XYZ file of C-alpha atoms in Angstrom:
571
model
C 95.533 71.261 84.963
C 97.571 69.823 87.848
C 100.093 67.133 86.893
C 100.062 63.938 88.935
C 103.522 62.503 89.527
C 103.999 59.175 91.332
C 106.083 59.448 94.517
C 108.731 57.023 93.271
C 109.160 58.874 89.966
C 109.596 62.201 91.762
C 112.033 60.632 94.222
C 114.073 59.203 91.362
C 114.306 62.670 89.861
C 115.616 64.012 93.175
C 118.244 61.328 93.443
C 119.397 61.559 89.863
C 120.099 65.217 90.630
C 122.329 64.354 93.557
C 125.663 66.118 93.487
C 128.433 64.098 95.088
C 131.143 66.670 94.261
C 132.471 64.147 91.760
C 132.039 63.215 88.120
C 131.654 59.464 88.736
C 128.392 57.516 88.700
C 126.698 55.703 91.564
C 124.289 52.798 91.596
C 120.759 53.107 92.911
C 119.771 50.193 95.181
C 116.411 48.572 94.514
C 115.804 46.857 97.842
C 114.279 49.804 99.706
C 110.878 51.492 99.422
C 112.687 54.848 99.156
C 115.550 54.822 96.711
C 118.944 56.265 97.607
C 122.347 56.785 96.071
C 125.110 54.376 97.046
C 128.194 56.291 98.145
C 131.789 55.234 98.540
C 134.965 56.954 99.637
C 135.649 58.251 96.142
C 132.451 60.269 96.244
C 133.524 62.592 99.046
C 134.854 66.036 98.381
C 138.259 67.015 99.670
C 136.628 68.878 102.550
C 134.611 65.828 103.550
C 131.242 67.152 102.354
C 128.629 64.763 101.043
C 125.982 66.779 99.250
C 122.723 65.977 97.512
C 120.754 68.379 95.370
C 116.992 68.405 95.082
C 114.769 70.273 92.615
C 112.584 73.078 93.856
C 108.847 73.311 93.244
C 107.515 73.567 89.710
C 104.561 75.545 88.470
C 101.235 73.834 88.971
C 102.309 71.421 91.702
C 99.394 70.199 93.778
C 99.309 70.803 97.523
C 100.111 67.129 98.180
C 103.049 67.222 95.760
C 104.428 70.282 97.524
C 104.370 68.407 100.851
C 105.859 65.221 99.376
C 108.631 67.077 97.567
C 109.411 69.209 100.630
C 110.116 65.985 102.558
C 112.599 64.861 99.907
C 114.247 68.292 99.799
C 115.593 67.584 103.289
C 118.538 65.783 101.651
C 119.878 69.107 100.349
C 121.382 70.929 103.322
C 123.293 73.519 101.281
C 122.751 77.193 102.182
C 120.706 76.283 105.255
C 118.230 74.130 103.311
C 117.660 76.750 100.622
C 115.761 74.349 98.343
C 113.447 73.167 101.124
C 112.595 76.790 101.923
C 111.362 77.255 98.355
C 108.396 75.059 99.268
C 107.415 77.432 102.104
C 105.621 80.742 102.146
C 107.930 83.757 102.488
C 106.892 84.228 106.111
C 107.383 80.563 107.017
C 110.671 80.416 105.118
C 112.016 83.140 107.376
C 111.204 81.377 110.642
C 111.511 77.664 109.824
C 114.628 76.006 111.312
C 115.776 72.955 109.405
C 118.776 71.976 111.524
C 117.131 71.790 114.957
C 115.752 68.267 114.456
C 116.128 65.329 112.102
C 113.513 62.576 112.016
C 114.862 59.349 110.511
C 112.175 57.151 109.013
C 112.181 53.568 107.838
C 109.345 53.432 105.341
C 107.794 55.750 102.798
C 105.898 58.570 104.523
C 102.142 58.841 104.031
C 100.741 62.262 103.200
C 97.026 62.326 103.927
C 94.461 65.158 103.891
C 93.897 66.830 107.257
C 90.646 67.537 109.041
C 90.617 71.146 107.809
C 90.845 72.468 104.302
C 94.340 72.981 102.884
C 95.959 70.877 105.616
C 97.802 67.573 105.454
C 99.230 65.121 107.964
C 102.603 63.480 107.336
C 102.708 60.039 108.936
C 106.155 58.516 109.491
C 107.472 55.304 110.991
C 110.313 56.905 112.953
C 113.515 55.021 113.687
C 115.319 57.786 115.570
C 115.367 61.504 116.259
C 118.473 63.708 116.315
C 118.423 67.117 117.989
C 120.471 70.217 117.178
C 123.307 69.090 119.479
C 123.611 65.722 117.724
C 121.901 63.678 120.441
C 120.215 60.630 118.933
C 117.106 59.199 120.565
C 116.398 55.711 119.289
C 112.720 54.814 119.001
C 110.985 51.521 119.766
C 110.189 49.451 116.667
C 107.145 50.630 114.706
C 106.988 54.041 116.370
C 104.829 56.397 114.330
C 104.837 60.176 114.278
C 102.234 62.500 112.782
C 103.232 65.977 111.609
C 100.556 68.476 110.609
C 101.181 71.048 107.884
C 99.046 73.835 106.424
C 99.266 75.299 102.933
C 98.145 78.423 101.140
C 98.585 79.839 97.682
C 101.280 82.414 96.940
C 100.962 84.025 93.499
C 98.721 81.143 92.497
C 101.129 78.401 93.663
C 100.743 76.148 96.711
C 103.255 76.723 99.500
C 103.506 75.416 103.073
C 102.464 78.064 105.578
C 102.759 76.123 108.853
C 104.896 73.113 109.780
C 107.174 71.894 112.590
C 110.887 72.727 112.535
C 113.297 70.076 111.302
C 113.847 67.777 108.350
C 112.968 64.161 107.563
C 115.399 61.606 106.103
C 115.013 57.955 105.195
C 117.504 55.600 106.842
C 119.656 55.146 103.728
C 120.148 58.861 103.119
C 120.707 59.483 106.820
C 123.716 57.147 106.869
C 125.212 59.071 103.936
C 124.501 62.547 105.255
C 125.250 62.077 108.981
C 128.109 60.385 110.813
C 128.746 59.553 114.473
C 131.350 61.634 116.280
C 132.522 61.110 119.845
C 132.740 63.947 122.334
C 134.738 63.274 125.489
C 134.059 64.253 129.078
C 135.728 63.048 132.300
C 134.766 60.880 135.216
C 134.775 62.655 138.577
C 138.439 61.754 139.153
C 139.569 63.011 135.710
C 141.300 59.653 135.223
C 138.977 58.379 132.498
C 137.747 59.916 129.254
C 134.046 59.148 128.958
C 132.563 58.981 125.429
C 129.411 60.818 124.419
C 128.493 59.730 120.876
C 126.677 62.344 118.785
C 125.523 62.490 115.153
C 126.432 65.440 112.925
C 125.973 66.209 109.220
C 129.004 65.269 107.142
C 129.699 68.733 105.813
C 131.979 71.691 106.424
C 131.602 73.001 109.955
C 131.404 69.668 111.768
C 134.406 70.571 113.973
C 132.658 73.726 115.178
C 129.423 71.808 115.756
C 131.329 69.279 117.868
C 133.053 71.927 119.973
C 129.807 73.835 120.519
C 128.103 70.615 121.622
C 131.032 69.829 123.931
C 130.846 73.268 125.557
C 127.073 72.914 126.009
C 127.589 69.821 128.165
C 126.908 66.080 128.073
C 123.842 64.228 126.846
C 120.950 63.862 129.295
C 121.849 60.289 130.228
C 125.311 61.498 131.329
C 124.152 64.715 133.022
C 125.854 65.122 136.443
C 127.522 61.729 135.971
C 130.506 63.143 134.069
C 132.396 66.426 134.315
C 133.900 68.865 131.849
C 137.049 70.924 132.213
C 135.164 73.809 130.581
C 133.126 76.010 132.939
C 129.499 76.841 132.296
C 129.210 79.718 129.862
C 132.240 78.720 127.771
C 131.734 79.554 124.107
C 133.430 79.881 120.756
C 134.098 83.492 119.728
C 132.649 82.586 116.316
C 130.879 79.439 115.184
C 133.979 78.241 113.379
C 136.949 75.947 114.003
C 139.432 76.492 111.144
C 141.546 73.471 110.192
C 144.788 74.126 108.333
C 147.466 71.510 107.705
C 145.515 69.188 110.043
C 145.746 71.723 112.881
C 142.445 72.868 114.395
C 142.271 76.300 116.018
C 139.628 76.613 118.732
C 139.091 80.280 119.567
C 137.246 80.608 122.879
C 135.792 83.608 124.667
C 137.802 85.160 127.487
C 135.052 84.174 129.949
C 136.131 80.561 129.385
C 139.464 81.236 131.081
C 138.367 83.774 133.690
C 138.868 81.505 136.711
C 141.023 78.854 135.056
C 144.181 77.329 136.466
C 147.133 75.727 134.741
C 145.592 72.359 135.569
C 142.133 73.180 134.223
C 143.576 74.645 131.002
C 145.573 71.460 130.445
C 142.426 69.428 131.030
C 140.540 71.645 128.545
C 143.289 71.116 125.966
C 143.176 67.370 126.455
C 139.385 67.311 126.182
C 139.532 69.165 122.859
C 142.293 66.910 121.533
C 140.349 63.787 122.426
C 137.152 65.120 120.875
C 138.542 66.569 117.641
C 141.112 63.793 117.280
C 138.313 61.572 115.996
C 138.176 63.655 112.814
C 140.572 62.354 110.193
C 141.375 65.918 109.211
C 142.739 66.885 112.663
C 146.159 65.930 114.031
C 146.646 68.730 116.568
C 144.601 71.363 118.382
C 145.514 74.949 119.279
C 143.396 76.632 121.945
C 143.184 80.426 121.788
C 141.720 83.093 124.060
C 140.081 85.502 121.597
C 142.853 84.871 119.053
C 145.702 84.849 121.607
C 147.215 81.389 121.853
C 146.876 79.742 125.256
C 150.389 78.509 125.955
C 150.706 75.101 127.548
C 153.064 75.304 130.485
C 154.789 72.412 132.284
C 152.391 69.616 133.154
C 150.662 70.273 136.457
C 151.548 67.596 139.054
C 147.863 66.721 139.334
C 147.316 66.397 135.574
C 146.449 62.867 134.464
C 146.489 61.529 130.917
C 142.912 60.295 130.721
C 142.382 56.676 129.710
C 140.184 56.116 126.667
C 138.253 52.846 126.552
C 140.129 51.450 129.576
C 140.629 47.715 129.390
C 139.700 45.224 132.055
C 142.319 42.628 133.066
C 142.275 39.598 130.758
C 141.711 37.165 133.615
C 138.150 36.001 134.288
C 136.647 34.607 137.442
C 134.293 31.651 137.734
C 133.147 28.845 140.007
C 134.361 25.244 140.153
C 133.224 22.876 142.923
C 131.990 25.709 145.198
C 135.304 27.586 144.932
C 136.445 30.634 142.973
C 138.809 30.047 140.054
C 140.686 32.262 137.616
C 140.509 31.528 133.910
C 143.157 33.122 131.677
C 143.289 31.799 128.159
C 143.313 28.043 128.663
C 144.787 28.192 132.167
C 142.491 27.483 135.137
C 143.759 28.315 138.641
C 142.250 28.386 142.131
C 141.914 31.851 143.686
C 144.209 31.604 146.675
C 144.349 33.469 149.952
C 140.640 33.316 150.780
C 138.854 31.234 153.360
C 136.506 28.323 152.701
C 133.381 29.647 150.974
C 131.825 26.317 149.996
C 129.091 26.770 152.597
C 127.690 29.688 150.647
C 127.337 27.589 147.473
C 128.793 30.540 145.520
C 127.243 31.652 142.241
C 127.715 34.476 139.752
C 131.023 35.887 141.048
C 132.526 39.294 140.278
C 136.081 40.572 140.545
C 137.222 44.129 141.134
C 139.039 45.749 138.186
C 141.488 47.171 140.746
C 142.933 45.197 143.669
C 142.081 41.739 145.008
C 138.436 41.965 145.993
C 135.652 39.609 144.970
C 131.915 39.265 145.355
C 129.383 36.531 144.676
C 125.839 35.445 145.480
C 124.880 32.473 147.606
C 123.130 29.488 146.046
C 119.623 30.842 146.601
C 120.557 34.359 145.421
C 119.392 35.858 148.696
C 122.802 37.028 150.000
C 125.581 39.141 148.540
C 128.966 38.035 149.856
C 132.106 40.166 149.533
C 135.675 38.928 149.907
C 137.992 41.708 151.091
C 141.691 42.312 150.379
C 142.646 40.107 153.315
C 140.620 37.168 152.010
C 137.856 37.422 154.598
C 134.275 36.893 153.406
C 131.084 38.407 154.817
C 127.454 38.849 153.863
C 126.947 42.549 153.096
C 123.402 42.602 151.673
C 120.351 40.372 151.527
C 117.250 40.292 149.360
C 115.333 38.250 146.830
C 116.507 37.220 143.359
C 119.643 39.354 143.663
C 121.319 40.100 140.339
C 124.904 39.250 139.577
C 127.210 41.730 141.361
C 129.256 44.299 139.464
C 132.348 45.936 141.007
C 133.314 49.429 139.841
C 136.584 51.344 139.655
C 135.655 53.396 142.752
C 135.501 50.278 144.942
C 131.708 49.877 145.106
C 129.922 46.567 144.618
C 126.479 46.690 142.992
C 123.475 44.388 142.958
C 119.689 44.661 142.761
C 117.171 43.283 145.246
C 114.072 42.122 143.327
C 111.819 42.017 146.377
C 108.350 43.573 146.317
C 110.014 46.975 145.911
C 112.953 46.843 143.527
C 116.068 48.298 145.156
C 119.490 48.997 143.704
C 122.116 48.313 146.371
C 125.729 49.489 146.483
C 128.317 48.350 149.019
C 131.517 50.358 149.628
C 134.958 48.796 149.765
C 135.406 50.112 153.314
C 132.189 49.197 155.138
C 133.585 50.411 158.468
C 134.010 53.920 157.055
C 131.067 54.198 154.651
C 128.503 51.788 156.054
C 127.527 48.291 155.032
C 125.078 48.817 152.189
C 123.514 51.862 150.548
C 120.182 51.862 148.667
C 120.492 53.924 145.483
C 117.638 56.056 144.167
C 116.309 54.527 140.953
C 112.783 55.803 140.391
C 112.727 54.480 136.834
C 113.061 50.902 138.086
C 110.118 51.006 140.479
C 107.947 47.890 140.136
C 110.371 46.438 137.584
C 112.253 43.166 137.679
C 115.937 43.794 137.044
C 117.828 40.870 135.538
C 121.188 42.514 134.877
C 123.220 45.527 136.048
C 126.793 46.133 134.907
C 128.891 49.230 135.630
C 131.175 50.537 132.881
C 134.937 50.252 133.303
C 135.217 54.019 133.900
C 132.613 53.837 136.670
C 130.321 56.445 135.111
C 127.495 54.400 133.553
C 125.218 51.517 134.479
C 123.992 49.089 131.822
C 120.629 47.757 133.041
C 118.190 45.146 131.730
C 114.755 45.179 133.324
C 111.178 44.184 132.584
C 107.843 45.644 133.586
C 104.345 44.585 132.543
C 105.836 42.188 130.016
C 108.030 44.809 128.328
C 111.824 44.459 128.420
C 114.056 47.513 128.673
C 117.785 47.745 127.964
C 119.216 51.092 129.010
C 122.359 53.013 129.930
C 122.198 55.558 132.758
C 124.879 57.816 134.141
C 125.736 57.140 137.789
C 125.405 60.208 140.021
C 128.086 60.355 142.705
C 129.053 62.561 145.612
C 132.378 64.391 145.596
C 134.005 61.386 147.298
C 132.735 58.987 144.591
C 129.857 57.527 146.628
C 126.884 56.713 144.343
C 123.555 58.407 145.040
C 121.359 57.918 141.968
C 121.013 57.665 138.211
C 120.605 60.113 135.346
C 117.654 59.610 132.960
C 118.190 56.433 130.916
C 119.200 56.124 127.287
C 117.162 53.272 125.803
C 118.640 50.644 123.487
C 116.435 48.428 121.335
C 118.102 45.103 120.507
C 116.840 42.850 117.744
C 117.162 39.775 119.979
C 115.421 38.856 123.246
C 117.411 40.249 126.185
C 117.682 39.368 129.845
C 121.386 40.106 130.327
C 123.897 42.624 128.983
C 127.641 43.201 129.336
C 130.016 45.958 128.263
C 132.124 45.106 125.220
C 133.884 48.497 124.998
C 133.225 51.998 126.264
C 130.689 52.508 123.444
C 129.387 48.989 122.764
C 127.464 46.323 124.657
C 126.406 42.719 124.086
C 122.886 41.618 124.976
C 121.392 38.137 125.114
C 118.795 35.991 126.787
C 119.270 32.519 128.282
C 117.710 29.136 127.641
C 118.673 25.585 128.473
C 116.682 24.132 125.563
C 116.543 26.756 122.787
C 119.101 28.410 120.550
C 120.141 31.822 121.891
C 121.476 34.634 119.696
C 123.512 37.441 121.253
C 123.769 40.876 119.646
C 126.632 43.351 119.832
C 125.313 46.924 119.713
C 127.476 50.030 119.362
C 126.329 53.545 120.146
C 127.994 54.505 116.853
C 125.256 52.648 114.981
C 126.794 49.277 114.121
C 125.211 45.971 115.109
C 126.540 42.411 114.912
C 124.387 39.374 115.574
C 126.306 36.389 116.924
C 125.784 32.857 115.693
C 123.028 31.273 117.840
C 124.186 28.775 120.451
C 121.943 25.974 121.681
C 121.289 26.126 125.427
C 123.279 29.274 126.197
C 122.875 30.181 129.868
C 125.625 32.768 130.274
C 127.883 35.146 128.364
C 130.969 37.123 129.355
C 132.853 39.936 127.631
C 134.957 42.903 128.644
C 136.583 46.016 127.147
C 140.115 45.672 125.813
C 142.043 44.327 122.841
C 141.936 40.580 122.431
C 139.289 40.041 125.075
C 137.467 36.986 123.705
C 133.740 36.580 124.249
C 132.759 33.447 126.157
C 129.434 31.651 126.340
C 128.305 28.938 128.713
C 125.926 26.038 128.155
C 124.898 23.311 130.576
C 127.849 21.111 129.638
C 130.493 23.364 128.063
C 132.277 26.668 127.913
C 132.576 28.140 124.410
C 134.875 30.885 123.137
C 133.940 32.989 120.139
C 136.423 32.769 117.266
C 135.370 34.777 114.226
C 131.637 34.258 114.246
C 131.817 30.665 115.469
C 131.693 29.121 118.942
C 134.523 26.744 119.898
C 134.243 24.321 122.839
C 136.926 24.681 125.509
C 138.453 21.807 127.467
C 137.979 23.360 130.915
C 134.574 23.533 132.549
C 134.005 26.487 134.821
C 130.675 28.060 135.742
C 129.471 31.669 135.768
C 132.464 33.267 134.060
C 132.905 37.030 134.289
C 135.574 39.545 133.398
C 136.528 42.035 136.134
C 134.013 44.797 136.711
């Protein structure tokens, strides 16, 4: 007779069998539909592994129990998911790939009978999906996924004979078993290190997984927007990066260095050091060519130490009485050396992160005005409901024309040489209303807020550029799903953004979202109509209401004495 075991009882048995490579005990939280072990730093093994064990199938398990218990066995990654394979037929066990995909779910899965005999459908509310290279795709709230499985009897016992590759983890176990790691690529000038956050299992071999992902190239949303010092076809000799005395040895195939130069090898070395330096177990990196150490010669004259999370200047720009003003700390000062711009009724100004160039919109938001290095102002683009300009490190000024056909516009620093304004291909924004576009400090990514058919989208897209740095389009977007209404977004660091809406009458809550998985919701502010932030240490966040400017101290908003409109950090 088949035993019936409640899901929660079976899950508790799995978790009580968890091995944390420690003799201590852990508490089991009771505030989640799927229970999980609480971990702390003392529960990690010396090699950094966090391991769970799960029981294999028992004699007489029903077909449904086999499916349910297979889902829970995904927590045990040891020996290439050996326990999970015990729930499969011998044939399926030999071809199933557990590590190619991880579905992270937020609520208890439903296992329901399928349309055919001996089949079931697993229904999940999926939060995110992680591929074999560690790329995380965040899902819209309440996204469901249905996975079909088939079963047959092997020696009188039910086993799964068909199922998709990959494992399933609830959100609590995912945070214990995976961790974000940052790979680094370069901008087209090799001056900036551009982060590419991935998620890898917290077990032995993570360094090799990171290097293999680095050699395979950037995430889709950065494709052709960043560059790598490693040529296509670069590979590890073996899928291993030994770490001894905090020194990682990266043994690469000879094809990696076939056409390399002293400069490119130094850029490769730097890229590896930046990427593996995020692991606490790595202090230095040795690069070898099939076990022969690649000696680092004198620094090439063209080699640049790449900036990580480059800061913007700590001076903001704003508008007072139809003139541009600097705000630094509590000091307010008129921007000198420019002609009278009061006739434009300037709004929403921007300031270049490099040099003395400015941009703003006119009062009706139909003209983009640029102020050059000599202080002269000119209208460089026109449209309808133009968005606040953003000025990148390559000298281009960006806005969006929300006319009948949405157009992204970019204006070069030298209009005589490169033309006055350039429309940028952005097929994904067709028929959308764009309310915000901000370029990252390294000039490689655009943070865009748009809406279409009543649905708001917050996304990050790599900026495609020609060899001379001129923009020509966008890579496919990476979607972000804030927990607050969003009409505007700003960069807070190279891996975090702040999103918010605006209202003159309601309380507005801003949310800080990091690509590494952390989120912070700011204290709501009544009547917030603007928000400014910028990458860099000690760059306070400012918010504007109808009557005051507020600075964020801790999690509170403090009113400032000066009143300046439309504040913005450079960029």
